[in-house]
Tab-separated table of C-alpha atoms in Angstrom:
chain	number	residue	atom	x	y	z
A	1	MET	CA	-5.843	-9.403	-19.831
A	2	ILE	CA	-7.577	-12.522	-18.634
A	3	THR	CA	-9.546	-11.825	-15.534
A	4	ILE	CA	-10.321	-14.497	-12.876
A	5	ASP	CA	-14.019	-14.689	-13.690
A	6	ASN	CA	-13.246	-15.656	-17.309
A	7	TYR	CA	-11.082	-18.660	-16.334
A	8	ASN	CA	-12.008	-22.207	-15.228
A	9	PHE	CA	-9.446	-23.603	-12.832
A	10	ALA	CA	-10.930	-27.086	-12.652
A	11	GLY	CA	-8.095	-29.614	-12.395
A	12	LYS	CA	-5.399	-26.865	-12.577
A	13	ARG	CA	-2.652	-25.814	-10.103
A	14	ALA	CA	-2.742	-22.170	-9.829
A	15	LEU	CA	0.580	-20.458	-8.884
A	16	ILE	CA	-0.507	-17.213	-7.262
A	17	ARG	CA	1.701	-14.307	-6.394
A	18	VAL	CA	0.180	-12.776	-3.306
A	19	ASP	CA	1.254	-9.855	-1.131
A	20	PHE	CA	1.486	-11.411	2.302
A	21	ASN	CA	4.138	-8.936	3.496
A	22	VAL	CA	2.160	-8.305	6.641
A	23	PRO	CA	3.280	-6.736	9.935
A	24	LEU	CA	4.106	-9.197	12.818
A	25	ASN	CA	4.533	-8.381	16.509
A	26	ASP	CA	7.329	-9.904	18.650
A	27	LYS	CA	5.311	-13.168	19.181
A	28	PHE	CA	5.047	-13.470	15.309
A	29	GLU	CA	1.303	-12.696	15.406
A	30	ILE	CA	-0.186	-10.856	12.444
A	31	THR	CA	-1.136	-7.281	13.489
A	32	ASP	CA	-2.910	-6.203	10.299
A	33	GLU	CA	-4.619	-9.001	8.141
A	34	THR	CA	-5.924	-6.613	5.334
A	35	ARG	CA	-3.607	-7.963	2.697
A	36	ILE	CA	-4.327	-11.705	3.622
A	37	LYS	CA	-8.182	-11.130	3.732
A	38	ALA	CA	-8.127	-9.313	0.398
A	39	THR	CA	-7.039	-12.613	-1.257
A	40	VAL	CA	-9.823	-14.722	-0.032
A	41	PRO	CA	-12.151	-14.115	-3.017
A	42	THR	CA	-9.436	-15.093	-5.575
A	43	ILE	CA	-8.327	-18.284	-3.644
A	44	SER	CA	-11.985	-19.231	-2.957
A	45	LYS	CA	-12.915	-19.015	-6.679
A	46	ILE	CA	-10.043	-21.253	-7.651
A	47	LEU	CA	-10.822	-23.775	-4.981
A	48	LYS	CA	-14.481	-23.796	-5.824
A	49	ASP	CA	-13.706	-24.331	-9.526
A	50	GLY	CA	-11.927	-27.595	-8.600
A	51	GLY	CA	-8.354	-26.153	-8.687
A	52	SER	CA	-5.496	-26.239	-6.179
A	53	VAL	CA	-3.472	-23.244	-5.034
A	54	VAL	CA	0.341	-22.626	-4.635
A	55	LEU	CA	0.986	-19.365	-2.817
A	56	MET	CA	4.142	-17.358	-3.147
A	57	SER	CA	5.119	-14.114	-1.456
A	58	HIS	CA	7.824	-12.216	0.247
A	59	LEU	CA	7.887	-11.030	3.948
A	60	GLY	CA	10.059	-8.280	5.230
A	61	ARG	CA	13.551	-7.469	3.927
A	62	PRO	CA	15.770	-10.435	4.615
A	63	LYS	CA	19.377	-9.312	4.166
A	64	SER	CA	21.216	-12.478	3.266
A	65	GLY	CA	19.273	-15.594	2.941
A	66	PRO	CA	16.825	-17.303	5.371
A	67	GLU	CA	15.987	-15.743	8.714
A	68	ASP	CA	13.379	-16.847	11.184
A	69	LYS	CA	11.687	-13.523	11.716
A	70	SER	CA	11.017	-13.314	8.007
A	71	SER	CA	9.833	-16.844	7.481
A	72	LEU	CA	6.312	-17.322	6.144
A	73	LYS	CA	5.886	-20.389	8.393
A	74	HIS	CA	4.570	-17.874	10.979
A	75	LEU	CA	1.514	-17.222	8.751
A	76	VAL	CA	0.481	-20.873	8.203
A	77	LYS	CA	-1.726	-21.328	11.253
A	78	ARG	CA	-3.633	-18.165	10.771
A	79	LEU	CA	-3.920	-18.721	6.966
A	80	SER	CA	-5.416	-22.181	7.511
A	81	GLU	CA	-8.120	-20.472	9.796
A	82	VAL	CA	-8.833	-17.736	7.305
A	83	PHE	CA	-9.153	-20.062	4.222
A	84	GLY	CA	-10.800	-22.981	6.138
A	85	VAL	CA	-8.254	-25.335	4.694
A	86	THR	CA	-5.068	-26.863	6.299
A	87	VAL	CA	-2.453	-24.921	4.482
A	88	LYS	CA	0.632	-27.034	3.572
A	89	PHE	CA	4.063	-25.297	3.825
A	90	ALA	CA	7.270	-25.761	1.823
A	91	ASP	CA	10.442	-24.540	3.709
A	92	ASP	CA	12.196	-23.734	0.481
A	93	CYS	CA	10.359	-22.079	-2.438
A	94	ILE	CA	12.372	-24.050	-5.040
A	95	GLY	CA	13.694	-26.962	-2.877
A	96	GLU	CA	13.141	-30.595	-3.916
A	97	GLU	CA	10.576	-30.997	-1.133
A	98	SER	CA	8.482	-28.016	-2.404
A	99	TYR	CA	8.140	-29.619	-5.869
A	100	LYS	CA	6.962	-33.029	-4.222
A	101	LEU	CA	4.298	-31.019	-2.280
A	102	SER	CA	3.156	-28.964	-5.312
A	103	SER	CA	3.107	-31.833	-7.795
A	104	THR	CA	0.930	-33.943	-5.480
A	105	LEU	CA	-1.597	-31.165	-4.576
A	106	LYS	CA	-5.254	-32.337	-4.928
A	107	PRO	CA	-8.191	-30.111	-5.881
A	108	GLY	CA	-9.140	-27.896	-3.010
A	109	GLU	CA	-5.689	-27.913	-1.359
A	110	ILE	CA	-3.378	-24.952	-0.592
A	111	LEU	CA	0.422	-24.890	-0.413
A	112	LEU	CA	2.438	-21.877	0.851
A	113	LEU	CA	6.040	-21.506	-0.370
A	114	GLU	CA	8.713	-20.097	1.913
A	115	ASN	CA	9.817	-16.411	1.389
A	116	LEU	CA	10.827	-15.670	-2.030
A	117	ARG	CA	13.377	-13.085	-0.949
A	118	PHE	CA	15.441	-15.776	0.875
A	119	TYR	CA	16.856	-15.988	-2.690
A	120	LYS	CA	18.500	-12.769	-3.997
A	121	GLU	CA	17.473	-13.836	-7.482
A	122	GLU	CA	13.806	-12.858	-6.706
A	123	GLU	CA	14.512	-9.021	-6.491
A	124	LYS	CA	17.009	-9.222	-9.398
A	125	GLY	CA	14.380	-10.605	-11.680
A	126	ASP	CA	16.439	-13.633	-12.478
A	127	GLU	CA	15.054	-15.628	-15.340
A	128	ALA	CA	16.416	-19.052	-14.286
A	129	PHE	CA	14.884	-18.530	-10.712
A	130	ALA	CA	11.533	-17.498	-12.233
A	131	GLU	CA	11.423	-20.629	-14.450
A	132	LYS	CA	12.021	-22.774	-11.288
A	133	LEU	CA	9.132	-21.118	-9.659
A	134	SER	CA	6.961	-21.649	-12.774
A	135	LYS	CA	7.221	-25.469	-12.373
A	136	HIS	CA	4.857	-25.138	-9.290
A	137	GLY	CA	1.834	-24.387	-11.386
A	138	ASP	CA	-0.196	-24.871	-14.629
A	139	VAL	CA	-1.520	-21.365	-14.674
A	140	TYR	CA	-0.157	-18.130	-13.236
A	141	VAL	CA	-2.253	-15.683	-11.207
A	142	ASN	CA	-1.026	-12.338	-10.040
A	143	ASP	CA	-2.994	-10.881	-7.149
A	144	ALA	CA	-0.181	-8.815	-5.606
A	145	PHE	CA	-0.843	-5.332	-6.668
A	146	GLY	CA	1.433	-4.180	-3.797
A	147	THR	CA	4.496	-5.381	-5.615
A	148	ALA	CA	3.275	-4.799	-9.214
A	149	HIS	CA	5.702	-1.877	-9.617
A	150	ARG	CA	8.649	-4.204	-9.275
A	151	ALA	CA	10.156	-6.326	-12.074
A	152	HIS	CA	10.868	-9.160	-9.713
A	153	ALA	CA	11.025	-12.838	-10.710
A	154	SER	CA	7.753	-13.732	-9.130
A	155	THR	CA	5.786	-10.599	-10.038
A	156	THR	CA	6.767	-10.180	-13.688
A	157	ILE	CA	9.474	-12.495	-15.196
A	158	VAL	CA	7.614	-15.861	-14.163
A	159	ALA	CA	4.745	-14.874	-16.481
A	160	LYS	CA	6.727	-15.592	-19.591
A	161	PHE	CA	6.751	-19.246	-18.644
A	162	PHE	CA	2.979	-19.563	-18.729
A	163	LYS	CA	0.594	-19.619	-21.630
A	164	ASP	CA	-2.382	-18.766	-19.242
A	165	LYS	CA	-1.842	-15.591	-17.082
A	166	VAL	CA	-4.713	-14.401	-14.959
A	167	CYS	CA	-5.439	-11.157	-13.061
A	168	GLY	CA	-6.722	-11.761	-9.567
A	169	TYR	CA	-9.534	-10.012	-7.932
A	170	VAL	CA	-7.312	-7.777	-5.715
A	171	MET	CA	-5.162	-6.682	-8.841
A	172	GLN	CA	-8.440	-6.093	-10.869
A	173	ALA	CA	-10.119	-4.070	-8.047
A	174	GLU	CA	-6.975	-1.946	-7.584
A	175	LEU	CA	-6.908	-0.869	-11.164
A	176	VAL	CA	-10.637	-0.433	-11.398
A	177	ASN	CA	-10.658	1.879	-8.432
A	178	ALA	CA	-7.490	3.827	-9.306
A	179	LYS	CA	-8.903	4.473	-12.794
A	180	LYS	CA	-12.205	5.620	-11.248
A	181	VAL	CA	-10.370	8.334	-9.305
A	182	LEU	CA	-8.151	9.345	-12.088
A	183	GLU	CA	-10.581	9.262	-15.006
A	184	HIS	CA	-14.097	9.457	-13.670
A	185	ALA	CA	-13.987	11.441	-10.531
A	186	GLU	CA	-17.153	13.254	-9.411
A	187	ARG	CA	-16.562	16.793	-8.073
A	188	PRO	CA	-15.559	18.314	-5.819
A	189	PHE	CA	-12.545	16.146	-5.952
A	190	THR	CA	-10.235	16.372	-2.857
A	191	ALA	CA	-6.862	14.773	-2.537
A	192	ILE	CA	-5.096	14.547	0.928
A	193	MET	CA	-1.475	14.116	0.824
A	194	GLY	CA	0.503	13.354	4.014
A	195	GLY	CA	3.753	11.747	5.026
A	196	SER	CA	7.107	13.009	5.763
A	197	LYS	CA	8.837	13.959	2.501
A	198	ILE	CA	7.911	15.910	-0.585
A	199	SER	CA	10.434	13.928	-2.546
A	200	ASP	CA	8.242	10.778	-2.186
A	201	LYS	CA	5.126	12.490	-3.396
A	202	ILE	CA	6.209	15.143	-5.885
A	203	LEU	CA	5.191	13.176	-8.996
A	204	ILE	CA	1.731	12.319	-7.705
A	205	ILE	CA	1.243	15.827	-6.468
A	206	GLU	CA	2.021	17.252	-9.878
A	207	LYS	CA	-0.263	14.723	-11.546
A	208	LEU	CA	-3.184	15.509	-9.227
A	209	LEU	CA	-2.918	19.301	-9.938
A	210	ASP	CA	-4.467	18.444	-13.298
A	211	LYS	CA	-7.254	16.504	-11.635
A	212	VAL	CA	-8.285	17.787	-8.183
A	213	ASP	CA	-10.286	20.819	-6.919
A	214	ASN	CA	-8.746	20.651	-3.472
A	215	LEU	CA	-5.381	19.500	-2.363
A	216	ILE	CA	-4.786	19.184	1.336
A	217	ILE	CA	-1.126	18.799	2.469
A	218	GLY	CA	-0.405	17.449	5.985
A	219	GLY	CA	2.277	15.443	7.694
A	220	GLY	CA	6.078	16.185	7.858
A	221	MET	CA	6.252	17.504	4.250
A	222	THR	CA	4.367	20.715	5.301
A	223	TYR	CA	7.335	22.036	7.056
A	224	THR	CA	9.390	22.145	3.881
A	225	PHE	CA	6.638	24.389	2.356
A	226	VAL	CA	6.551	26.538	5.590
A	227	LYS	CA	10.342	26.944	5.597
A	228	ALA	CA	10.384	27.840	1.887
A	229	GLN	CA	8.022	30.677	2.600
A	230	GLY	CA	9.995	32.013	5.587
A	231	GLY	CA	8.253	30.341	8.443
A	232	LYS	CA	9.960	29.155	11.687
A	233	ILE	CA	9.832	25.215	11.891
A	234	GLY	CA	12.119	24.593	14.853
A	235	LYS	CA	13.620	21.242	14.514
A	236	SER	CA	10.698	19.753	12.436
A	237	ILE	CA	11.492	17.310	9.686
A	238	HIS	CA	12.019	18.976	6.306
A	239	GLU	CA	14.094	18.887	3.078
A	240	ASP	CA	16.160	21.950	2.457
A	241	ASP	CA	16.931	20.811	-1.039
A	242	LYS	CA	13.209	20.686	-1.981
A	243	MET	CA	12.236	24.222	-0.808
A	244	GLU	CA	12.511	25.655	-4.346
A	245	LEU	CA	10.437	22.794	-5.645
A	246	ALA	CA	7.836	23.498	-3.010
A	247	LEU	CA	7.536	27.033	-4.115
A	248	GLU	CA	7.145	25.912	-7.761
A	249	LEU	CA	4.262	23.590	-6.719
A	250	LEU	CA	2.603	26.544	-5.119
A	251	LYS	CA	2.807	28.478	-8.337
A	252	LYS	CA	1.589	25.520	-10.507
A	253	ALA	CA	-1.405	24.935	-8.190
A	254	GLU	CA	-2.340	28.702	-8.417
A	255	ALA	CA	-2.132	28.627	-12.195
A	256	LYS	CA	-4.333	25.558	-12.504
A	257	GLY	CA	-6.942	26.881	-10.135
A	258	VAL	CA	-6.373	24.232	-7.496
A	259	LYS	CA	-7.093	25.280	-3.876
A	260	LEU	CA	-4.156	24.184	-1.753
A	261	TYR	CA	-4.627	23.785	2.010
A	262	PHE	CA	-1.858	23.658	4.613
A	263	PRO	CA	-2.219	23.385	8.313
A	264	SER	CA	-2.911	26.775	10.046
A	265	ASP	CA	-1.656	25.396	13.279
A	266	ASN	CA	0.465	22.545	14.542
A	267	VAL	CA	0.785	20.288	17.665
A	268	ILE	CA	4.468	20.578	18.606
A	269	ALA	CA	6.584	18.656	20.882
A	270	ASP	CA	10.024	19.037	22.655
A	271	GLY	CA	10.843	15.415	21.906
A	272	PHE	CA	9.978	12.661	19.353
A	273	LYS	CA	8.038	10.492	21.925
A	274	ASN	CA	4.452	10.017	22.933
A	275	ASP	CA	4.887	11.497	26.343
A	276	ALA	CA	6.799	14.642	25.249
A	277	ASN	CA	5.642	18.030	26.404
A	278	THR	CA	3.274	19.553	23.839
A	279	GLN	CA	1.670	22.831	22.765
A	280	VAL	CA	-0.345	24.234	19.935
A	281	VAL	CA	1.184	26.992	17.855
A	282	LYS	CA	0.341	28.734	14.606
A	283	SER	CA	1.943	27.576	11.474
A	284	GLY	CA	5.381	29.039	10.886
A	285	GLU	CA	5.877	29.961	14.635
A	286	ILE	CA	7.488	26.786	15.903
A	287	PRO	CA	10.251	27.759	18.444
A	288	ASP	CA	13.711	26.307	18.410
A	289	GLY	CA	14.109	22.884	20.002
A	290	TRP	CA	10.411	21.989	19.127
A	291	GLU	CA	9.072	20.007	16.332
A	292	GLY	CA	5.634	19.649	14.643
A	293	LEU	CA	4.344	16.195	15.043
A	294	ASP	CA	0.516	16.715	14.266
A	295	ILE	CA	-1.909	19.186	12.708
A	296	GLY	CA	-3.594	21.489	15.231
A	297	PRO	CA	-7.353	21.737	16.187
A	298	ASP	CA	-8.145	24.653	13.774
A	299	SER	CA	-6.575	22.744	10.838
A	300	VAL	CA	-8.633	19.658	11.836
A	301	LYS	CA	-11.832	21.628	11.570
A	302	VAL	CA	-10.931	23.278	8.203
A	303	PHE	CA	-9.696	20.006	6.656
A	304	ALA	CA	-12.576	17.934	7.939
A	305	ASP	CA	-15.114	20.404	6.450
A	306	ILE	CA	-13.479	20.268	3.110
A	307	VAL	CA	-13.328	16.463	2.993
A	308	GLU	CA	-16.929	15.946	4.336
A	309	ASN	CA	-18.193	18.043	1.427
A	310	SER	CA	-16.282	16.278	-1.321
A	311	LYS	CA	-17.743	13.826	-3.753
A	312	THR	CA	-14.361	12.045	-4.524
A	313	VAL	CA	-11.574	11.685	-1.904
A	314	LEU	CA	-8.100	10.320	-2.329
A	315	TRP	CA	-6.073	9.944	0.737
A	316	ASN	CA	-2.355	8.961	0.913
A	317	GLY	CA	-0.344	9.503	4.070
A	318	PRO	CA	-0.931	10.474	7.661
A	319	MET	CA	-1.380	13.936	9.090
A	320	GLY	CA	1.170	13.326	11.914
A	321	VAL	CA	3.189	10.836	13.702
A	322	PHE	CA	0.108	8.638	14.153
A	323	GLU	CA	1.993	5.732	15.684
A	324	PHE	CA	2.029	7.834	18.876
A	325	PRO	CA	-1.471	8.196	20.260
A	326	THR	CA	-0.777	11.753	21.287
A	327	PHE	CA	-0.028	12.780	17.851
A	328	ALA	CA	-2.792	10.645	16.031
A	329	VAL	CA	-5.611	13.126	16.547
A	330	GLY	CA	-5.253	14.777	13.158
A	331	THR	CA	-5.064	11.490	11.287
A	332	GLU	CA	-8.065	10.063	13.155
A	333	ALA	CA	-10.071	13.227	12.385
A	334	ILE	CA	-9.336	13.022	8.682
A	335	ALA	CA	-10.300	9.249	8.747
A	336	LYS	CA	-13.710	10.205	10.304
A	337	ALA	CA	-14.189	12.902	7.686
A	338	VAL	CA	-13.423	10.625	4.787
A	339	VAL	CA	-16.065	8.044	6.326
A	340	SER	CA	-18.524	10.942	6.609
A	341	ALA	CA	-18.062	11.898	2.866
A	342	THR	CA	-18.498	8.301	1.881
A	343	LYS	CA	-21.689	7.891	3.906
A	344	LYS	CA	-23.059	11.009	2.089
A	345	GLY	CA	-22.553	9.134	-1.192
A	346	GLY	CA	-18.992	10.164	-2.095
A	347	PHE	CA	-16.289	7.856	-3.391
A	348	SER	CA	-13.212	7.352	-1.273
A	349	LEU	CA	-9.890	5.696	-2.054
A	350	ILE	CA	-7.464	5.091	0.739
A	351	GLY	CA	-3.931	4.969	-0.794
A	352	GLY	CA	-2.192	1.996	0.964
A	353	GLY	CA	0.636	2.110	3.309
A	354	ASP	CA	0.188	4.240	6.487
A	355	SER	CA	-3.180	5.593	5.515
A	356	ALA	CA	-4.533	1.905	5.090
A	357	SER	CA	-3.065	0.970	8.488
A	358	ALA	CA	-4.637	4.015	10.052
A	359	ILE	CA	-8.101	3.492	8.505
A	360	ASN	CA	-8.023	-0.252	9.387
A	361	ASN	CA	-6.636	0.144	12.879
A	362	LEU	CA	-9.417	2.613	13.616
A	363	GLY	CA	-12.016	0.082	12.417
A	364	TYR	CA	-13.104	2.211	9.466
A	365	GLY	CA	-11.949	-0.183	6.715
A	366	ASP	CA	-15.504	-1.157	5.764
A	367	ASP	CA	-16.810	2.397	5.994
A	368	VAL	CA	-14.904	3.792	2.970
A	369	SER	CA	-15.168	2.872	-0.683
A	370	TYR	CA	-11.783	0.985	-1.149
A	371	VAL	CA	-8.634	0.574	0.789
A	372	SER	CA	-5.632	-0.076	-1.470
A	373	THR	CA	-3.231	-2.765	-0.548
A	374	GLY	CA	-0.518	-1.072	-2.537
A	375	GLY	CA	1.246	1.999	-1.330
A	376	GLY	CA	4.135	2.553	-3.759
A	377	ALA	CA	2.457	0.592	-6.596
A	378	LEU	CA	-0.624	2.794	-6.376
A	379	LEU	CA	1.347	6.015	-6.431
A	380	GLU	CA	3.359	4.914	-9.478
A	381	TYR	CA	0.266	3.810	-11.384
A	382	MET	CA	-1.357	7.253	-10.591
A	383	GLU	CA	1.784	8.989	-11.621
A	384	GLY	CA	1.278	7.349	-15.103
A	385	LYS	CA	3.904	4.787	-14.888
A	386	ILE	CA	3.740	1.374	-16.407
A	387	LEU	CA	3.656	-1.267	-13.731
A	388	PRO	CA	5.800	-4.294	-14.807
A	389	GLY	CA	3.562	-6.755	-12.881
A	390	VAL	CA	0.464	-5.442	-14.729
A	391	ALA	CA	2.222	-5.291	-18.144
A	392	ALA	CA	3.265	-8.951	-17.736
A	393	LEU	CA	-0.369	-9.998	-17.534
A	394	GLU	CA	-1.209	-8.129	-20.626
A	395	SER	CA	1.460	-9.576	-22.935
């Protein structure tokens, strides 16, 4: 695999797959710039070498062709500010005008192509579409780890039309940090798994049982474990068809000597809203009509203590419905504990998605070792799956 430091971009147009699938508010302002700022080193290196840059990305999930809310035009102004260059924009990623713009790019210039997913061929991995995209560059760079688990036209197929395929800094850092946790973790190694469903995390949990000393389970998935063991969960989110699986995981953890930690208490509510009535109850004692939306104060203390005394921490998934401030206390406490462990010399990897949003929104992004930009991609890589976007750079 060619890494970006081992390639000279002088006089070359670099076609870069970036992951600019960023959240926008109703005024089309970017509310989390993590993914954009992560690409600055890669783009700066290319421009410094004397190359030019053609950026391609998706945004959102457009249903059937172009739609204003998913247009990358909303990013142009902010991208120009971040990169210190007036970013040009092509309103069709394979339109005639886009080729005119990319073919006349001068060294030091940046062009952003319109949303790739306005063409259904992108997600289908269509070869003809990929070939059309390839005409925008002399060298292909993939810096979109967040989409590396998808065999889409721009993430995988397009690579076959280039002699030179380069791994960007974001992609490289993601792989290095994931390997550090999987293969070179200092002990005690604690993994924190949150989120709503066991089914989303089953493979990574099973993989981690061979690696970790402590596994903390929080978020909505805890209620499936609690119900499987005969506890009362009220109307909390759970998966009835995964209860047997939950019990199997408990046995596997015990057999492998992994300490499993579940919340001992929960903050419950009588409605799924920030201003619902709340109370704290012991785990397994949630009354009918109520649902668990966060871990309770006793759980916070126990979990924080374990995390703070760990040498390696992997965190993927919130402890509760952190979008509501009332139920963000557990997630915030875990974030602070991860920061504390890092300051004591530990290594912390925040596993993309909601965990990354939580840590960044709290202002702790620079206080942990690494914040992954790829949720699903990181999980699949850690599960041992081959990521098509990575494999395409190696061939």
